[in-house]
Amino acid sequence: MRADVFRANLEITRRGLALFSFGNASGIVRELGLVVIKPSGFSYDRLTPTDLVVTDIDGQLVEGTLRPSTDLPTHLALYQAFPGIGGVVHTHSRFATVWAQAGLTIPCLGTTHADYFRGPIPVTDPLEPAEIQSNYEWNTGQAIVRRMADLDPTEVPAVLVAGHAPFCWAASAGEAVELAAVLEEVARIAYHTIVVNPQVEPLPAALRDKHFLRKHGAGAYYGQKR
Amino acid sequence: MRADVFRANLEITRRGLALFSFGNASGIVRELGLVVIKPSGFSYDRLTPTDLVVTDIDGQLVEGTLRPSTDLPTHLALYQAFPGIGGVVHTHSRFATVWAQAGLTIPCLGTTHADYFRGPIPVTDPLEPAEIQSNYEWNTGQAIVRRMADLDPTEVPAVLVAGHAPFCWAASAGEAVELAAVLEEVARIAYHTIVVNPQVEPLPAALRDKHFLRKHGAGAYYGQKR
Amino acid sequence: MRADVFRANLEITRRGLALFSFGNASGIVRELGLVVIKPSGFSYDRLTPTDLVVTDIDGQLVEGTLRPSTDLPTHLALYQAFPGIGGVVHTHSRFATVWAQAGLTIPCLGTTHADYFRGPIPVTDPLEPAEIQSNYEWNTGQAIVRRMADLDPTEVPAVLVAGHAPFCWAASAGEAVELAAVLEEVARIAYHTIVVNPQVEPLPAALRDKHFLRKHGAGAYYGQKR
Amino acid sequence: MRADVFRANLEITRRGLALFSFGNASGIVRELGLVVIKPSGFSYDRLTPTDLVVTDIDGQLVEGTLRPSTDLPTHLALYQAFPGIGGVVHTHSRFATVWAQAGLTIPCLGTTHADYFRGPIPVTDPLEPAEIQSNYEWNTGQAIVRRMADLDPTEVPAVLVAGHAPFCWAASAGEAVELAAVLEEVARIAYHTIVVNPQVEPLPAALRDKHFLRKHGAGAYYGQKR
């Protein structure tokens, strides 16, 4: 588990999803109520598995000598609201961040998007000044949870925080970082698609669901038997 | 032949034409009626030649223990309709996918395009919901075949599947993946060309044909004697 | 110190912030009044620490056999005007140069920007012909200093020289080159943000200050204790 | 000299200025009237110095067993018209090709441009159908020469062939390929500059000349003494 979170953090930098020490990955062991996360402002170059910080579900330090990522409260808010998830990844990947800064939902324009996300990638509402002043990172998590209220987090496992950057989640940190990489590609292709054709329509629902469901759920037939 | 298909699959990832396990290459031995294709959802990192799946022209498994690519029926439709081809490559390369998602034909705007494709790269019509519901991948192949009805598949050896991504074909899988790489470059240059000059005209037919024919056919004089 | 300036110069090319010999990094030892800078037009490939040129604060050669960077007078103008800084970096990084050529201030559109710069990145006024004719590089520095007159150089530690490219400064050359890399990323994301949403508003001041101040100053809580 | 042409050809691919076997570099030994050029359609991966083809100034084969680049007559036209040059490089670099396909001159928008080119990069007029039909590559050279009639080829050492791609020239093949790399960067930055600010004005002549002349001619003071 610590190994999975460690590898997921390295994947953030290996796949170019963040500069310097930006971004972070975490995982949760539900039975023990323990969360493992990257230390704050820590360069990926010198990160080792033992540098990872372990806290309980309320963020109290359980193991480690370094400060946890400042974004820990956002991760905790997601773990508390979405009981089915096991890993969270936050990046500053370029085009996902562009859409987040633009305050725009990423429409589902192609099958690459639909293979992983069953609908548009939503963007949160801006925080109120009071929500920024105190408990900012926790309130960021609450803004995500509010935005996802009518959505199934296993069908749309990513969100854009307005003016900031994306968060992704999955069964594990390793799967969440794969989603983060796909999200960046999807964000990039969607960007260029609407530049070259501003009138483009979203993918028809039948095609979107076909692609999502051939990879997910009971009727999936993509990939190898597990 | 298996070696050619194996190398073509590796070229997809080596040239950055698809993320993760996206995309696939296949080849056909016409005399034996055998098709070799990448296994479904299989990472390029751990692919070996023996992982490739062999089927007959109707997709019945002949050799291999893995599931073939879900896109196999699309490849089979192309092999059945275009008797002259020996390899098919499907990628999710970035700018070809942009044009496919935008639902736009790639106009022939320069000699790089004309060196390989004697005219615009067409885009298929959308599938009907019923065509998506059952035999989706085979129907995708039929949409390609319909779109190519008035075109010579040796002169325009690529197509964009609307909302999805490109397919290329050639005498071998190795040549098809080279086309896929050129298509991506052509798609990328065409994209930026129309952004910077929305009024740009297609290349004059005389110049387009000059470039295509100095590389293809009886009067070709580009390259070394073979 | 010489080692810090040497490494900062290598970072310029290692991070892709300039082609060939473009760009330069310098550092100052305030107590001795000595400035260390890259030699002019010198390829990063063959640069060694002993190639660096040492001058006094007026640009008089103190040590070294090579000519200093032609931009030395610009660096000196910054060291004289901003007593708190210890390093200056000049790059031709792609998107920062795009904004400089466009003559446009980079608005603060996201938290990545606000983590490092507490407000827009300003652009200088054009030089008068007479200022170009003689003492051009010194006058470039004066144009920067004039533009920064109402700004705190520790809160906005970068500027775009109109029609040219960016300069960044910090406590050391090493920190300045990190700023130059972040500036390029910020410039690139801001560019794509305004292309996809020309009506985008700057980040609210509360969110901008929250991100800047959680990394800088007395109340900072990002990163590890030092 | 053969070594210089060999290295210049490898630089084309090493700097990403062309895919596959696209592009070519040549050099001329004026005293002997001999031209050395890349063989046609030959992969850079397996090119060795002895594969280079030697011809006289009229293109008659002097040494080598391979066919010379099909673009040889274009190179010869430039050597005949511009007596001061010693090397020619043709690439299909991405953004220079975008401007060529768009049929647009690259305006001089910044000092990076002015450091190497004292004015806009011109684009040729389209060829007449008859000029395409026979002696196409020679006529391409003539179109370049006509376009350069009022320009000094040492001050504007590059041109865009309409619908095709750029040619650069210099005292040697090695210098010409450096120009080709700078041209690509300049083309890319200019593209993004006019996208973000369509009303941008060219660099003032005083600033353009200052930058060009601090690197070229009798008053140059950039770089090290030679």
PDB file of C-alpha atoms in Angstrom, chain B residues 26 28 30 35 37 56-59 71-83 85 88 135-146 148 167 169:
ATOM      1  CA  SER B  26      -2.359  -6.091 -37.143  1.00  0.00           C
ATOM      2  CA  ILE B  28      -2.641 -10.465 -42.597  1.00  0.00           C
ATOM      3  CA  ARG B  30      -3.470 -13.537 -47.428  1.00  0.00           C
ATOM      4  CA  VAL B  35      -4.587 -12.291 -39.121  1.00  0.00           C
ATOM      5  CA  ILE B  37      -3.180  -8.719 -33.855  1.00  0.00           C
ATOM      6  CA  ASP B  56      -8.810 -16.398 -39.272  1.00  0.00           C
ATOM      7  CA  ILE B  57     -10.391 -13.787 -41.515  1.00  0.00           C
ATOM      8  CA  ASP B  58     -13.686 -14.155 -39.641  1.00  0.00           C
ATOM      9  CA  GLY B  59     -12.058 -13.586 -36.271  1.00  0.00           C
ATOM     10  CA  ASP B  71     -11.071  -3.571 -32.460  1.00  0.00           C
ATOM     11  CA  LEU B  72     -10.340  -6.820 -34.343  1.00  0.00           C
ATOM     12  CA  PRO B  73     -13.684  -6.763 -36.229  1.00  0.00           C
ATOM     13  CA  THR B  74     -12.836  -3.286 -37.563  1.00  0.00           C
ATOM     14  CA  HIS B  75      -9.499  -4.603 -38.856  1.00  0.00           C
ATOM     15  CA  LEU B  76     -11.260  -7.629 -40.441  1.00  0.00           C
ATOM     16  CA  ALA B  77     -13.770  -5.393 -42.205  1.00  0.00           C
ATOM     17  CA  LEU B  78     -10.869  -3.477 -43.761  1.00  0.00           C
ATOM     18  CA  TYR B  79      -9.011  -6.650 -44.812  1.00  0.00           C
ATOM     19  CA  GLN B  80     -12.180  -7.968 -46.452  1.00  0.00           C
ATOM     20  CA  ALA B  81     -12.995  -4.737 -48.282  1.00  0.00           C
ATOM     21  CA  PHE B  82      -9.474  -3.733 -49.361  1.00  0.00           C
ATOM     22  CA  PRO B  83      -7.835  -6.842 -50.873  1.00  0.00           C
ATOM     23  CA  ILE B  85      -3.638  -4.258 -47.982  1.00  0.00           C
ATOM     24  CA  VAL B  88      -3.803  -2.036 -40.343  1.00  0.00           C
ATOM     25  CA  ASN B 135     -21.520  -5.495 -33.546  1.00  0.00           C
ATOM     26  CA  TYR B 136     -20.163  -2.036 -32.819  1.00  0.00           C
ATOM     27  CA  GLU B 137     -16.586  -2.709 -33.903  1.00  0.00           C
ATOM     28  CA  TRP B 138     -17.636  -4.461 -37.116  1.00  0.00           C
ATOM     29  CA  ASN B 139     -20.036  -1.616 -37.908  1.00  0.00           C
ATOM     30  CA  THR B 140     -17.209   0.848 -37.346  1.00  0.00           C
ATOM     31  CA  GLY B 141     -15.326  -0.982 -40.090  1.00  0.00           C
ATOM     32  CA  GLN B 142     -18.373  -0.806 -42.354  1.00  0.00           C
ATOM     33  CA  ALA B 143     -18.636   2.962 -41.784  1.00  0.00           C
ATOM     34  CA  ILE B 144     -15.024   3.250 -42.921  1.00  0.00           C
ATOM     35  CA  VAL B 145     -15.667   1.115 -45.984  1.00  0.00           C
ATOM     36  CA  ARG B 146     -18.729   3.197 -46.911  1.00  0.00           C
ATOM     37  CA  MET B 148     -13.988   5.069 -48.764  1.00  0.00           C
ATOM     38  CA  PHE B 167      -7.140   4.015 -38.812  1.00  0.00           C
ATOM     39  CA  TRP B 169      -3.519   0.717 -43.705  1.00  0.00           C
TER      40      TRP B 169
END
